[in-house]
Each structure stands twice: as C-alpha cells, then as structure tokens.
mmCIF file of C-alpha atoms in Angstrom:
data_model
loop_
_atom_site.group_PDB
_atom_site.id
_atom_site.type_symbol
_atom_site.label_atom_id
_atom_site.label_comp_id
_atom_site.label_asym_id
_atom_site.label_seq_id
_atom_site.Cartn_x
_atom_site.Cartn_y
_atom_site.Cartn_z
ATOM 1 C CA MET A 6 -86.401 -63.928 -32.811
ATOM 2 C CA ILE A 7 -87.785 -63.238 -29.344
ATOM 3 C CA TYR A 8 -85.318 -65.483 -27.477
ATOM 4 C CA ILE A 9 -82.289 -63.649 -28.879
ATOM 5 C CA PHE A 10 -84.020 -60.308 -28.227
ATOM 6 C CA ILE A 11 -84.512 -61.197 -24.533
ATOM 7 C CA ILE A 12 -80.892 -62.352 -24.203
ATOM 8 C CA LEU A 13 -79.614 -59.095 -25.715
ATOM 9 C CA ILE A 14 -81.835 -57.036 -23.400
ATOM 10 C CA LEU A 15 -80.542 -58.935 -20.355
ATOM 11 C CA VAL A 16 -76.918 -58.486 -21.464
ATOM 12 C CA PHE A 17 -77.501 -54.745 -21.861
ATOM 13 C CA LEU A 18 -79.258 -54.509 -18.478
ATOM 14 C CA SER A 19 -76.456 -56.495 -16.832
ATOM 15 C CA TYR A 20 -73.922 -54.066 -18.273
ATOM 16 C CA SER A 21 -75.922 -51.028 -17.162
ATOM 17 C CA TYR A 22 -77.149 -52.087 -13.734
ATOM 18 C CA ASP A 23 -74.774 -54.871 -12.623
ATOM 19 C CA TYR A 24 -71.462 -53.662 -14.044
ATOM 20 C CA LYS A 25 -71.944 -49.880 -14.251
ATOM 21 C CA GLU A 26 -74.198 -49.915 -11.145
ATOM 22 C CA VAL A 27 -76.796 -47.549 -12.563
ATOM 23 C CA LYS A 28 -79.652 -47.062 -10.071
ATOM 24 C CA ASN A 29 -82.431 -45.287 -11.949
ATOM 25 C CA GLY A 30 -85.105 -47.526 -13.436
ATOM 26 C CA LYS A 31 -83.772 -50.786 -12.026
ATOM 27 C CA THR A 32 -87.031 -51.830 -10.364
ATOM 28 C CA PHE A 33 -88.985 -51.067 -13.541
ATOM 29 C CA TRP A 34 -86.743 -53.335 -15.611
ATOM 30 C CA ILE A 35 -86.942 -56.151 -13.072
ATOM 31 C CA PHE A 36 -90.743 -56.053 -13.239
ATOM 32 C CA LEU A 37 -90.698 -55.795 -17.034
ATOM 33 C CA ILE A 38 -88.442 -58.853 -17.413
ATOM 34 C CA ALA A 39 -90.667 -60.777 -14.995
ATOM 35 C CA PHE A 40 -93.704 -59.728 -17.050
ATOM 36 C CA ILE A 41 -92.062 -60.937 -20.286
ATOM 37 C CA PHE A 42 -91.178 -64.280 -18.714
ATOM 38 C CA ILE A 43 -94.748 -64.718 -17.466
ATOM 39 C CA ALA A 44 -96.323 -63.595 -20.762
ATOM 40 C CA ILE A 45 -94.326 -66.160 -22.745
ATOM 41 C CA GLY A 46 -95.130 -68.854 -20.197
ATOM 42 C CA THR A 47 -98.829 -67.996 -20.376
ATOM 43 C CA LEU A 48 -99.287 -67.814 -24.132
ATOM 44 C CA HIS A 49 -96.948 -70.519 -25.424
ATOM 45 C CA TYR A 50 -98.699 -73.110 -27.572
ATOM 46 C CA ARG A 51 -97.180 -76.487 -28.484
ATOM 47 C CA VAL A 52 -93.748 -75.404 -27.279
ATOM 48 C CA GLY A 53 -91.754 -78.132 -25.514
ATOM 49 C CA ILE A 54 -92.199 -81.902 -25.642
ATOM 50 C CA ASP A 55 -94.071 -82.230 -22.351
ATOM 51 C CA THR A 56 -96.541 -79.509 -23.308
ATOM 52 C CA LEU A 57 -98.256 -81.933 -25.695
ATOM 53 C CA ASP A 58 -98.750 -84.422 -22.855
ATOM 54 C CA TYR A 59 -100.214 -81.691 -20.688
ATOM 55 C CA GLU A 60 -102.571 -80.680 -23.491
ATOM 56 C CA ARG A 61 -103.904 -84.228 -23.763
ATOM 57 C CA PHE A 62 -104.175 -84.504 -19.988
ATOM 58 C CA TYR A 63 -106.033 -81.199 -19.754
ATOM 59 C CA ASP A 64 -108.444 -82.052 -22.584
ATOM 60 C CA ASN A 65 -109.511 -85.217 -20.738
ATOM 61 C CA LEU A 66 -109.641 -83.598 -17.297
ATOM 62 C CA ARG A 67 -112.974 -82.884 -15.626
ATOM 63 C CA PRO A 68 -113.676 -79.507 -14.024
ATOM 64 C CA LEU A 69 -113.205 -79.504 -10.259
ATOM 65 C CA SER A 70 -116.942 -79.635 -9.585
ATOM 66 C CA ASN A 71 -117.173 -82.974 -11.471
ATOM 67 C CA LEU A 72 -113.809 -84.422 -10.471
ATOM 68 C CA LYS A 73 -113.898 -87.867 -8.902
ATOM 69 C CA GLU A 74 -111.610 -88.993 -6.117
ATOM 70 C CA SER A 75 -110.469 -91.960 -8.200
ATOM 71 C CA GLU A 76 -109.215 -89.569 -10.901
ATOM 72 C CA ILE A 77 -106.880 -88.024 -8.329
ATOM 73 C CA THR A 78 -105.603 -91.209 -6.732
ATOM 74 C CA SER A 79 -105.121 -93.183 -9.957
ATOM 75 C CA SER A 80 -103.365 -90.477 -11.958
ATOM 76 C CA ARG A 81 -99.585 -90.467 -12.457
ATOM 77 C CA TYR A 82 -99.747 -86.748 -11.704
ATOM 78 C CA ALA A 83 -99.549 -85.563 -8.097
ATOM 79 C CA PRO A 84 -102.849 -84.580 -6.405
ATOM 80 C CA GLY A 85 -101.994 -80.896 -5.989
ATOM 81 C CA PHE A 86 -101.443 -80.420 -9.689
ATOM 82 C CA ILE A 87 -104.610 -82.310 -10.629
ATOM 83 C CA ILE A 88 -106.692 -80.160 -8.291
ATOM 84 C CA LEU A 89 -105.085 -76.958 -9.602
ATOM 85 C CA ALA A 90 -105.582 -77.954 -13.248
ATOM 86 C CA SER A 91 -109.126 -79.120 -12.570
ATOM 87 C CA PHE A 92 -109.878 -75.776 -10.925
ATOM 88 C CA THR A 93 -108.670 -73.819 -13.965
ATOM 89 C CA LYS A 94 -110.730 -76.110 -16.206
ATOM 90 C CA ILE A 95 -113.846 -74.502 -14.688
ATOM 91 C CA PHE A 96 -112.900 -71.178 -16.290
ATOM 92 C CA SER A 97 -110.774 -72.100 -19.288
ATOM 93 C CA PRO A 98 -111.160 -74.960 -21.822
ATOM 94 C CA ASP A 99 -107.466 -74.720 -22.780
ATOM 95 C CA LEU A 100 -104.199 -74.374 -20.870
ATOM 96 C CA VAL A 101 -103.930 -70.583 -20.904
ATOM 97 C CA LEU A 102 -105.206 -69.977 -17.356
ATOM 98 C CA LEU A 103 -103.172 -72.847 -15.924
ATOM 99 C CA ASN A 104 -100.131 -71.572 -17.812
ATOM 100 C CA PHE A 105 -100.686 -68.118 -16.370
ATOM 101 C CA LEU A 106 -100.973 -69.357 -12.783
ATOM 102 C CA TYR A 107 -97.924 -71.620 -12.753
ATOM 103 C CA SER A 108 -95.685 -69.325 -14.841
ATOM 104 C CA SER A 109 -96.641 -66.341 -12.661
ATOM 105 C CA PHE A 110 -95.790 -68.305 -9.544
ATOM 106 C CA VAL A 111 -92.541 -69.835 -10.827
ATOM 107 C CA CYS A 112 -91.194 -66.729 -12.570
ATOM 108 C CA GLY A 113 -92.326 -64.490 -9.725
ATOM 109 C CA VAL A 114 -90.567 -66.614 -7.113
ATOM 110 C CA VAL A 115 -87.399 -66.941 -9.216
ATOM 111 C CA VAL A 116 -87.151 -63.179 -9.782
ATOM 112 C CA TRP A 117 -87.826 -62.528 -6.083
ATOM 113 C CA PHE A 118 -85.276 -65.135 -4.987
ATOM 114 C CA LEU A 119 -82.501 -63.945 -7.308
ATOM 115 C CA ASN A 120 -83.145 -60.296 -6.475
ATOM 116 C CA LYS A 121 -82.989 -61.085 -2.756
ATOM 117 C CA TYR A 122 -79.868 -63.232 -2.710
ATOM 118 C CA THR A 123 -77.568 -62.123 -5.527
ATOM 119 C CA LYS A 124 -75.800 -58.815 -6.100
ATOM 120 C CA HIS A 125 -76.253 -58.816 -9.872
ATOM 121 C CA ILE A 126 -79.882 -59.547 -10.624
ATOM 122 C CA PHE A 127 -79.853 -59.131 -14.397
ATOM 123 C CA PHE A 128 -76.890 -61.428 -14.932
ATOM 124 C CA ALA A 129 -78.614 -63.991 -12.707
ATOM 125 C CA LEU A 130 -81.806 -63.623 -14.756
ATOM 126 C CA LEU A 131 -79.744 -64.122 -17.923
ATOM 127 C CA MET A 132 -78.428 -67.407 -16.517
ATOM 128 C CA PHE A 133 -81.934 -68.445 -15.493
ATOM 129 C CA PHE A 134 -83.291 -67.712 -18.955
ATOM 130 C CA ILE A 135 -80.555 -69.606 -20.794
ATOM 131 C CA PHE A 136 -80.139 -72.542 -18.407
ATOM 132 C CA CYS A 137 -83.530 -73.101 -16.767
ATOM 133 C CA TYR A 138 -86.385 -71.275 -18.456
ATOM 134 C CA THR A 139 -87.293 -73.648 -21.302
ATOM 135 C CA LEU A 140 -87.065 -76.669 -19.018
ATOM 136 C CA LEU A 141 -89.179 -75.298 -16.169
ATOM 137 C CA ILE A 142 -91.709 -73.269 -18.161
ATOM 138 C CA PHE A 143 -92.166 -75.370 -21.314
ATOM 139 C CA GLU A 144 -91.416 -78.876 -20.039
ATOM 140 C CA GLN A 145 -91.435 -79.867 -16.375
ATOM 141 C CA ILE A 146 -94.429 -77.831 -15.260
ATOM 142 C CA ARG A 147 -95.345 -79.841 -12.167
ATOM 143 C CA GLU A 148 -91.773 -79.946 -10.939
ATOM 144 C CA ALA A 149 -91.395 -76.231 -11.675
ATOM 145 C CA ILE A 150 -94.146 -75.507 -9.152
ATOM 146 C CA ALA A 151 -92.354 -77.691 -6.591
ATOM 147 C CA VAL A 152 -89.107 -75.837 -7.350
ATOM 148 C CA GLY A 153 -90.892 -72.522 -6.747
ATOM 149 C CA ILE A 154 -92.132 -73.771 -3.373
ATOM 150 C CA PHE A 155 -88.606 -74.961 -2.532
ATOM 151 C CA LEU A 156 -87.068 -71.566 -3.310
ATOM 152 C CA LEU A 157 -89.839 -69.801 -1.405
ATOM 153 C CA SER A 158 -89.038 -72.011 1.601
ATOM 154 C CA PHE A 159 -85.296 -71.345 1.616
ATOM 155 C CA ASN A 160 -85.534 -68.651 4.286
ATOM 156 C CA PHE A 161 -87.289 -71.124 6.598
ATOM 157 C CA PHE A 162 -84.279 -73.413 6.187
ATOM 158 C CA VAL A 163 -81.887 -70.554 6.946
ATOM 159 C CA LYS A 164 -83.788 -69.627 10.117
ATOM 160 C CA LYS A 165 -84.334 -73.302 11.049
ATOM 161 C CA GLN A 166 -88.078 -72.794 11.211
ATOM 162 C CA TRP A 167 -88.753 -76.473 10.671
ATOM 163 C CA ILE A 168 -92.526 -76.444 11.087
ATOM 164 C CA TYR A 169 -92.848 -74.026 8.170
ATOM 165 C CA TRP A 170 -90.154 -75.857 6.188
ATOM 166 C CA TYR A 171 -91.851 -79.246 6.462
ATOM 167 C CA GLY A 172 -95.229 -77.707 5.781
ATOM 168 C CA MET A 173 -93.859 -76.322 2.519
ATOM 169 C CA ALA A 174 -92.176 -79.664 1.815
ATOM 170 C CA PHE A 175 -95.532 -81.401 2.091
ATOM 171 C CA LEU A 176 -97.064 -78.816 -0.245
ATOM 172 C CA ALA A 177 -94.254 -79.314 -2.788
ATOM 173 C CA VAL A 178 -94.717 -83.101 -2.757
ATOM 174 C CA MET A 179 -98.364 -82.523 -3.634
ATOM 175 C CA PHE A 180 -97.107 -81.219 -6.994
ATOM 176 C CA HIS A 181 -94.100 -83.441 -7.687
ATOM 177 C CA THR A 182 -92.649 -86.405 -5.823
ATOM 178 C CA SER A 183 -89.040 -85.411 -6.515
ATOM 179 C CA SER A 184 -89.436 -82.727 -3.838
ATOM 180 C CA ILE A 185 -89.532 -85.481 -1.222
ATOM 181 C CA MET A 186 -85.821 -84.744 -0.819
ATOM 182 C CA MET A 187 -86.884 -81.645 1.165
ATOM 183 C CA PHE A 188 -87.810 -83.945 4.061
ATOM 184 C CA VAL A 189 -84.254 -85.274 4.374
ATOM 185 C CA LEU A 190 -82.325 -82.151 3.333
ATOM 186 C CA PRO A 191 -81.888 -80.828 6.931
ATOM 187 C CA ILE A 192 -79.468 -83.695 7.639
ATOM 188 C CA ILE A 193 -76.745 -81.586 5.971
ATOM 189 C CA LEU A 194 -76.772 -79.479 9.152
ATOM 190 C CA LEU A 195 -75.863 -82.404 11.406
ATOM 191 C CA PRO A 196 -72.350 -82.466 12.911
ATOM 192 C CA GLY A 197 -69.996 -84.495 10.745
ATOM 193 C CA ILE A 198 -72.269 -84.470 7.708
ATOM 194 C CA LYS A 199 -72.191 -80.668 7.711
ATOM 195 C CA GLN A 200 -68.446 -80.700 6.959
ATOM 196 C CA LEU A 201 -69.106 -82.357 3.605
ATOM 197 C CA PHE A 202 -70.965 -79.258 2.429
ATOM 198 C CA ILE A 203 -68.607 -76.517 3.646
ATOM 199 C CA PHE A 204 -66.412 -75.158 0.873
ATOM 200 C CA GLY A 205 -62.709 -75.873 1.262
ATOM 201 C CA LYS A 206 -59.981 -78.265 0.151
ATOM 202 C CA ARG A 207 -62.160 -81.202 1.174
ATOM 203 C CA THR A 208 -64.704 -80.166 -1.478
ATOM 204 C CA PHE A 209 -62.259 -81.103 -4.240
ATOM 205 C CA ILE A 210 -61.360 -84.404 -2.562
ATOM 206 C CA ILE A 211 -65.016 -85.321 -2.122
ATOM 207 C CA SER A 212 -65.719 -84.323 -5.726
ATOM 208 C CA VAL A 213 -63.099 -86.805 -6.939
ATOM 209 C CA LEU A 214 -64.660 -89.530 -4.785
ATOM 210 C CA VAL A 215 -68.123 -88.677 -6.107
ATOM 211 C CA LEU A 216 -66.755 -88.860 -9.656
ATOM 212 C CA ALA A 217 -65.401 -92.355 -8.978
ATOM 213 C CA LEU A 218 -68.794 -93.294 -7.555
ATOM 214 C CA ALA A 219 -70.464 -91.885 -10.674
ATOM 215 C CA PHE A 220 -68.448 -94.144 -12.968
ATOM 216 C CA TYR A 221 -69.202 -97.119 -10.731
ATOM 217 C CA PHE A 222 -72.919 -96.352 -10.903
ATOM 218 C CA GLU A 223 -72.657 -95.888 -14.674
ATOM 219 C CA ILE A 224 -71.559 -99.491 -14.966
ATOM 220 C CA THR A 225 -74.058 -100.953 -12.511
ATOM 221 C CA PHE A 226 -76.915 -98.426 -12.690
ATOM 222 C CA SER A 227 -79.651 -100.913 -13.557
ATOM 223 C CA LYS A 228 -79.132 -102.644 -10.200
ATOM 224 C CA TYR A 229 -80.099 -99.475 -8.356
ATOM 225 C CA ILE A 230 -83.317 -98.671 -10.176
ATOM 226 C CA ASP A 231 -85.437 -100.249 -7.424
ATOM 227 C CA LEU A 232 -83.640 -98.163 -4.801
ATOM 228 C CA LEU A 233 -84.271 -94.953 -6.716
ATOM 229 C CA ALA A 234 -87.888 -95.775 -7.541
ATOM 230 C CA MET A 235 -89.385 -94.727 -4.207
ATOM 231 C CA THR A 236 -92.734 -93.878 -5.778
ATOM 232 C CA PRO A 237 -94.583 -94.873 -8.975
ATOM 233 C CA ALA A 238 -93.690 -91.512 -10.521
ATOM 234 C CA MET A 239 -90.008 -91.978 -9.673
ATOM 235 C CA GLU A 240 -90.124 -95.555 -10.971
ATOM 236 C CA GLU A 241 -91.459 -94.303 -14.291
ATOM 237 C CA MET A 242 -88.683 -91.738 -14.434
ATOM 238 C CA THR A 243 -85.918 -94.227 -13.584
ATOM 239 C CA LYS A 244 -87.087 -96.657 -16.255
ATOM 240 C CA HIS A 245 -86.982 -93.863 -18.812
ATOM 241 C CA TYR A 246 -83.440 -92.884 -17.893
ATOM 242 C CA ALA A 247 -82.302 -96.505 -17.610
ATOM 243 C CA ASN A 248 -83.132 -97.013 -21.273
ATOM 244 C CA THR A 249 -81.130 -94.073 -22.571
ATOM 245 C CA THR A 250 -77.955 -94.650 -24.521
ATOM 246 C CA PHE A 251 -76.104 -92.627 -21.905
ATOM 247 C CA VAL A 252 -76.735 -95.279 -19.295
ATOM 248 C CA GLU A 253 -76.127 -98.127 -21.683
ATOM 249 C CA GLY A 254 -72.496 -97.077 -21.814
ATOM 250 C CA ASN A 255 -72.303 -94.950 -24.950
ATOM 251 C CA LEU A 256 -71.002 -91.910 -23.101
ATOM 252 C CA ASN A 257 -70.906 -88.676 -25.034
ATOM 253 C CA ILE A 258 -67.479 -87.381 -24.024
ATOM 254 C CA LEU A 259 -68.046 -83.890 -25.397
ATOM 255 C CA GLY A 260 -71.354 -83.704 -23.553
ATOM 256 C CA ILE A 261 -69.685 -84.714 -20.292
ATOM 257 C CA ILE A 262 -66.912 -82.142 -20.765
ATOM 258 C CA SER A 263 -69.399 -79.356 -21.492
ATOM 259 C CA LYS A 264 -71.522 -80.176 -18.445
ATOM 260 C CA PHE A 265 -68.390 -80.508 -16.318
ATOM 261 C CA ILE A 266 -67.265 -77.014 -17.304
ATOM 262 C CA GLN A 267 -70.714 -75.441 -16.963
ATOM 263 C CA TYR A 268 -71.968 -76.970 -13.735
ATOM 264 C CA ILE A 269 -68.764 -77.824 -11.868
ATOM 265 C CA ILE A 270 -65.768 -75.727 -12.951
ATOM 266 C CA TYR A 271 -67.507 -72.347 -13.027
ATOM 267 C CA PRO A 272 -69.248 -72.655 -9.621
ATOM 268 C CA LEU A 273 -66.044 -73.971 -8.017
ATOM 269 C CA PHE A 274 -63.958 -71.170 -9.473
ATOM 270 C CA ALA A 275 -66.540 -68.601 -8.383
ATOM 271 C CA MET A 276 -66.440 -69.918 -4.814
ATOM 272 C CA ILE A 277 -62.640 -69.833 -4.811
ATOM 273 C CA CYS A 278 -62.647 -66.180 -5.869
ATOM 274 C CA LEU A 279 -65.360 -65.209 -3.401
ATOM 275 C CA SER A 280 -63.542 -66.969 -0.551
ATOM 276 C CA GLN A 281 -60.436 -64.867 -1.310
ATOM 277 C CA ASN A 282 -62.429 -61.651 -1.184
ATOM 278 C CA SER A 283 -64.199 -62.199 2.130
ATOM 279 C CA ASN A 284 -63.615 -63.408 5.659
ATOM 280 C CA LYS A 285 -65.591 -66.226 7.238
ATOM 281 C CA GLU A 286 -66.814 -63.791 9.878
ATOM 282 C CA GLU A 287 -68.375 -61.618 7.167
ATOM 283 C CA LYS A 288 -70.468 -64.410 5.692
ATOM 284 C CA SER A 289 -74.139 -64.464 6.622
ATOM 285 C CA ALA A 290 -76.061 -67.616 7.495
ATOM 286 C CA SER A 291 -77.915 -67.387 4.195
ATOM 287 C CA PHE A 292 -74.679 -67.122 2.188
ATOM 288 C CA ASN A 293 -73.196 -70.124 3.996
ATOM 289 C CA LEU A 294 -76.243 -72.193 3.079
ATOM 290 C CA ILE A 295 -76.215 -70.902 -0.508
ATOM 291 C CA GLU A 296 -72.612 -72.094 -0.654
ATOM 292 C CA SER A 297 -73.611 -75.483 0.811
ATOM 293 C CA PHE A 298 -76.483 -75.868 -1.662
ATOM 294 C CA THR A 299 -74.089 -74.935 -4.469
ATOM 295 C CA ILE A 300 -71.813 -77.771 -3.365
ATOM 296 C CA ILE A 301 -74.832 -80.100 -3.414
ATOM 297 C CA SER A 302 -75.487 -78.956 -6.992
ATOM 298 C CA ILE A 303 -71.874 -79.729 -7.890
ATOM 299 C CA TYR A 304 -72.087 -83.212 -6.350
ATOM 300 C CA ILE A 305 -75.351 -83.820 -8.225
ATOM 301 C CA SER A 306 -73.749 -82.735 -11.498
ATOM 302 C CA ILE A 307 -70.799 -85.073 -10.964
ATOM 303 C CA LEU A 308 -72.943 -88.013 -9.905
ATOM 304 C CA SER A 309 -75.273 -87.521 -12.872
ATOM 305 C CA ILE A 310 -72.407 -88.509 -15.171
ATOM 306 C CA GLY A 311 -73.131 -92.078 -14.147
ATOM 307 C CA VAL A 312 -76.766 -91.747 -13.069
ATOM 308 C CA PRO A 313 -78.514 -89.226 -15.351
ATOM 309 C CA ILE A 314 -81.726 -89.313 -13.312
ATOM 310 C CA ILE A 315 -79.868 -87.553 -10.484
ATOM 311 C CA SER A 316 -79.547 -84.449 -12.669
ATOM 312 C CA ARG A 317 -83.280 -83.931 -12.150
ATOM 313 C CA TYR A 318 -82.553 -82.659 -8.658
ATOM 314 C CA ASN A 319 -80.486 -79.832 -10.081
ATOM 315 C CA ASN A 320 -83.790 -78.265 -11.077
ATOM 316 C CA TYR A 321 -83.952 -77.358 -7.386
ATOM 317 C CA PHE A 322 -80.310 -76.623 -6.605
ATOM 318 C CA LEU A 323 -79.046 -74.943 -9.798
ATOM 319 C CA PHE A 324 -80.328 -71.572 -8.605
ATOM 320 C CA PHE A 325 -77.650 -71.507 -5.912
ATOM 321 C CA PRO A 326 -74.684 -71.700 -8.330
ATOM 322 C CA ILE A 327 -76.481 -68.957 -10.252
ATOM 323 C CA VAL A 328 -76.431 -66.819 -7.091
ATOM 324 C CA ILE A 329 -72.768 -67.650 -6.453
ATOM 325 C CA ILE A 330 -71.692 -66.868 -10.019
ATOM 326 C CA GLY A 331 -73.910 -63.772 -9.938
ATOM 327 C CA ASP A 332 -72.004 -62.552 -6.862
ATOM 328 C CA TRP A 333 -68.629 -63.415 -8.366
ATOM 329 C CA ILE A 334 -69.080 -61.673 -11.711
ATOM 330 C CA PHE A 335 -67.772 -58.085 -11.847
ATOM 331 C CA SER A 336 -66.001 -58.569 -8.505
ATOM 332 C CA ASN A 337 -62.311 -57.893 -8.005
ATOM 333 C CA ILE A 338 -60.086 -60.879 -8.731
ATOM 334 C CA LYS A 339 -56.963 -61.636 -6.719
ATOM 335 C CA ILE A 340 -54.072 -62.642 -8.988
ATOM 336 C CA GLY A 341 -50.957 -63.289 -6.917
ATOM 337 C CA ASN A 342 -50.661 -60.303 -4.607
ATOM 338 C CA LYS A 343 -52.597 -57.995 -6.905
ATOM 339 C CA ILE A 344 -56.296 -57.164 -6.921
ATOM 340 C CA VAL A 345 -57.535 -56.811 -10.482
ATOM 341 C CA ARG A 346 -60.822 -55.373 -11.745
ATOM 342 C CA PHE A 347 -61.643 -56.705 -15.192
ATOM 343 C CA GLY A 348 -63.478 -54.676 -17.794
ATOM 344 C CA PHE A 349 -66.875 -55.772 -19.072
ATOM 345 C CA VAL A 350 -65.439 -57.268 -22.272
ATOM 346 C CA TYR A 351 -63.039 -59.439 -20.271
ATOM 347 C CA TRP A 352 -65.930 -60.751 -18.186
ATOM 348 C CA VAL A 353 -67.793 -61.579 -21.387
ATOM 349 C CA LEU A 354 -64.798 -63.576 -22.608
ATOM 350 C CA ILE A 355 -64.432 -65.353 -19.247
ATOM 351 C CA LEU A 356 -68.081 -66.416 -19.152
ATOM 352 C CA LEU A 357 -68.635 -66.964 -22.876
ATOM 353 C CA PRO A 358 -67.735 -70.702 -22.848
ATOM 354 C CA MET A 359 -70.333 -71.400 -20.151
ATOM 355 C CA PHE A 360 -73.091 -69.832 -22.228
ATOM 356 C CA LEU A 361 -71.881 -71.175 -25.572
ATOM 357 C CA PHE A 362 -71.929 -74.760 -24.336
ATOM 358 C CA GLN A 363 -75.525 -74.324 -23.254
ATOM 359 C CA LEU A 364 -76.676 -72.497 -26.382
ATOM 360 C CA THR A 365 -74.981 -74.972 -28.743
ATOM 361 C CA SER A 366 -76.796 -77.831 -26.996
ATOM 362 C CA TYR A 367 -79.971 -76.484 -28.600
ATOM 363 C CA ASN A 368 -78.388 -77.088 -32.006
ATOM 364 C CA LEU A 369 -77.693 -80.780 -31.416
ATOM 365 C CA SER A 370 -79.343 -83.144 -33.886
ATOM 366 C CA ILE A 371 -82.273 -85.296 -32.824
ATOM 367 C CA ASP A 372 -82.229 -87.456 -35.960
ATOM 368 C CA ARG A 373 -79.544 -89.367 -37.830
ATOM 369 C CA ASN A 374 -79.585 -87.045 -40.824
ATOM 370 C CA GLY A 375 -79.066 -83.918 -38.730
ATOM 371 C CA LYS A 376 -82.086 -82.201 -40.243
ATOM 372 C CA TYR A 377 -83.970 -81.749 -36.976
ATOM 373 C CA LYS A 378 -82.422 -80.004 -33.980
ATOM 374 C CA ASN A 379 -83.178 -79.604 -30.284
ATOM 375 C CA TYR A 380 -84.170 -75.961 -30.689
ATOM 376 C CA MET A 381 -87.108 -76.996 -32.869
ATOM 377 C CA TYR A 382 -88.967 -78.086 -29.727
ATOM 378 C CA TYR A 383 -89.077 -74.404 -28.718
ATOM 379 C CA TYR A 384 -88.748 -72.423 -31.940
ATOM 380 C CA PRO A 385 -90.680 -70.772 -33.408
ATOM 381 C CA LEU A 386 -92.534 -69.517 -30.339
ATOM 382 C CA THR A 387 -96.127 -70.285 -31.316
ATOM 383 C CA THR A 388 -98.876 -68.900 -29.082
ATOM 384 C CA TYR A 389 -102.521 -69.425 -28.208
ATOM 385 C CA ILE A 390 -103.284 -66.148 -29.968
ATOM 386 C CA ASP A 391 -102.961 -67.730 -33.412
ATOM 387 C CA LYS A 392 -102.493 -71.449 -32.555
ATOM 388 C CA GLU A 393 -100.217 -72.060 -35.521
ATOM 389 C CA LYS A 394 -98.480 -75.407 -35.917
ATOM 390 C CA ASP A 395 -94.935 -75.419 -37.254
ATOM 391 C CA TYR A 396 -94.068 -78.365 -39.523
ATOM 392 C CA ASN A 397 -90.502 -78.872 -38.265
ATOM 393 C CA LYS A 398 -91.595 -78.598 -34.646
ATOM 394 C CA GLU A 399 -94.359 -81.176 -35.121
ATOM 395 C CA ARG A 400 -91.908 -83.552 -36.821
ATOM 396 C CA ALA A 401 -89.478 -83.099 -33.928
ATOM 397 C CA PHE A 402 -92.285 -83.848 -31.450
ATOM 398 C CA ASN A 403 -93.217 -87.028 -33.313
ATOM 399 C CA MET A 404 -89.632 -88.271 -33.296
ATOM 400 C CA ALA A 405 -89.273 -87.534 -29.582
ATOM 401 C CA HIS A 406 -92.451 -89.414 -28.677
ATOM 402 C CA LYS A 407 -91.514 -92.402 -30.849
ATOM 403 C CA ARG A 408 -88.157 -92.552 -29.099
ATOM 404 C CA MET A 409 -89.818 -92.422 -25.682
ATOM 405 C CA ARG A 410 -92.233 -95.220 -26.611
ATOM 406 C CA ARG A 411 -89.323 -97.435 -27.677
ATOM 407 C CA HIS A 412 -87.688 -96.897 -24.303
ATOM 408 C CA GLN A 413 -90.788 -97.748 -22.280
#
C-alpha cells in the first residue's frame, strides 16, 4: 500500500537525517518526497469526497476562451479558481493538468516552508502527510491553494511588509473566501492584543477561557450562523456544519479527547520544552511569530469543540505547530535539574499516541453496520492511468453525498 510505504520512508529518513543528522543525500530525498507528493496529487482519480464535485464542475466548465463573465460571478467557486480551471480546460479535458498545477504549488510551498522554518524536515513532512495531505490534496483543493499563498506570504508578515502581505491576501481570497482572515490577522501585533499570543502562563489561562467559550457556543451555535456567514460560500459552509450531529449536542467524547491531545497538548508541551532550552534573546522574529501562530492554532482547536466550522482555519495555522513539534523532537529535555537526550525509540513512544489517534480516525465507520470506513474515501489509490472504480469507495461516496443532501 503506497500510503504505508511513504510513511515508512519518512520515518526512516527522519531517523537518518533528523535524529542521526546525516548530511549526504538530504537534498535529493527532499526533492524526491516532494515529487512523490506531487505525482500522487496529479494522478489521483476519484480519491476524496470533494474530488467528485470537482470532476462534475470541470466537465461542465467552458475553456477560458469561451468563458462568460456570468459563469465567474454566479459560481459558488471563487473567481481565481474558475479562471485557473478554465485555463487548464483549454489543454486538458480532465483534471490531470489542474491537479498537477495545484498539487505542484501546494506541495512545493509546503516543502519549502517546512525546510526553511523547522530543524527536522522529514519529521515535519511525516506530520504533513499524516495530518494534512489527504485533506488539502484530495478534498479542499481551492482552500489548499489559498493555504499555499498564506504560507508563501509568511515572510512578508515577519518583515511587516504590508503592501506585499495584503496583495497576497487579495490573491488568496480569489481562490477561497476563508483566507479573508489574512486581512485582519495583523491585529495580533497591536499592543495589548499581542500579549494574548505570546507563550507563557497566560496561554493556559486563556485556553481555559476559550474552552468555556467553546462550550457556550456549542449550546447556542445556531444563533451565530449569520455572524459567521460573511459571504455566500461561508454561509453554505456554516449551514453544513450547523446540521452535523456534533453541533446538535451529540458530542463524541473520544473524538474530543483525541483532538485535544493531538492539537493542543502536544504543541503546548513542545513549546514548554523549547522555552526551557532557549533564552528570549535568542529567539528570532520568525520564531516568535511561529509561536504566536501556533497559539492561534491551539485556540482554534479549542474553540472548534463548540463551533466545528472554526476548525477550517487550522488548514492555515496547523503548519506552525508542525514546525514547533519538528523543532522540539530529538532535542534535549530538561527533567528537574538534568538535561536528558532520549533515544530514537523513546521519541517514537512519546509521539506514537499523536499519530495513532490520527491514523485510527481513518478507520472510523461511516455507516451503522461498520462495513464502510473513512479510509475508503482514499484507498485504494486509483489513478487517471487506468481510471478504475473501486466498489467500496463508490459506495462510501454515495453514502457521504446522501448524508450531505439531508443536511442541506
């Protein structure tokens, strides 16, 4: 199975290059992993629920030379994506070229970003593959492009080059309206507000307050739909989430615990350890902002307990906890007055729960009988080379779309 093969390769590379700090061949392997990510993103066929919607959209789309203005303005898709897809329709009757362009951009930016900002690139890529890849490459294509633009713009935020930042923000909104948050994000640098996003004891106090707010929103979420629905696309998204059983009050306690451990406990613990190993004077401006964006990700994760739609914004911010955890892993740990360096096996045991929670989520049932599982949306990995349709996958797709129609 190709997914397991990629995971095993990344574990081996993390051991060799991140833990053992081997130098030879590192650049080659980074490019090879990026190539594999892009190749899968380019050739995947009927993999992921949203892919079917994109296939139907693309089949009905006119080539750019015949595209009408009304088809751009009336579509639920953002104009930038329509123009891009319509351009590729000139050269390709199916999604392969579009898949190649967006997967090359997204995977290329992610690999560049993680290589630039984290010490342990292969571990970071392992986290990306397990936590983000299927969602961004097989599902939320338009938002994935906006996420790529956001990550590409991070250095403008660090250097406070606001003309470039807002230019990129406008470009991102042309692909997905959720990126509108980029226009207001600089407020975290304002005096007073800035303190809320600096790691320290206050982070834990604020997290408790955000958790209380999350439970309050869980009870009264439907009243806030109009506030969240700033655009037609956001309104559509809020209505979808408002009709889920999660929001109706049937909280999945095990699901909450797993997400709490994955997206809150691990990043917080990583920041605690890193803060013990470094002085404030040693921290760069980029690291301080990575830490602040990690705290935003933590707040989003907590708030999404009551308002699941908020978790959508972690598509943008989850890369910063990945950087933080990527810096923390294989570092020396202060226990009392002693500095301890764990062996590779100990690190595997420490991080195993985080990965197991995520991997087991793919085995959750999507029907009452437990016959069909989440992983069937993505496995087997069918491609445009043979265009095979898997029976279980097609059944899983049908059940997912019936469920969505009931919630509309």
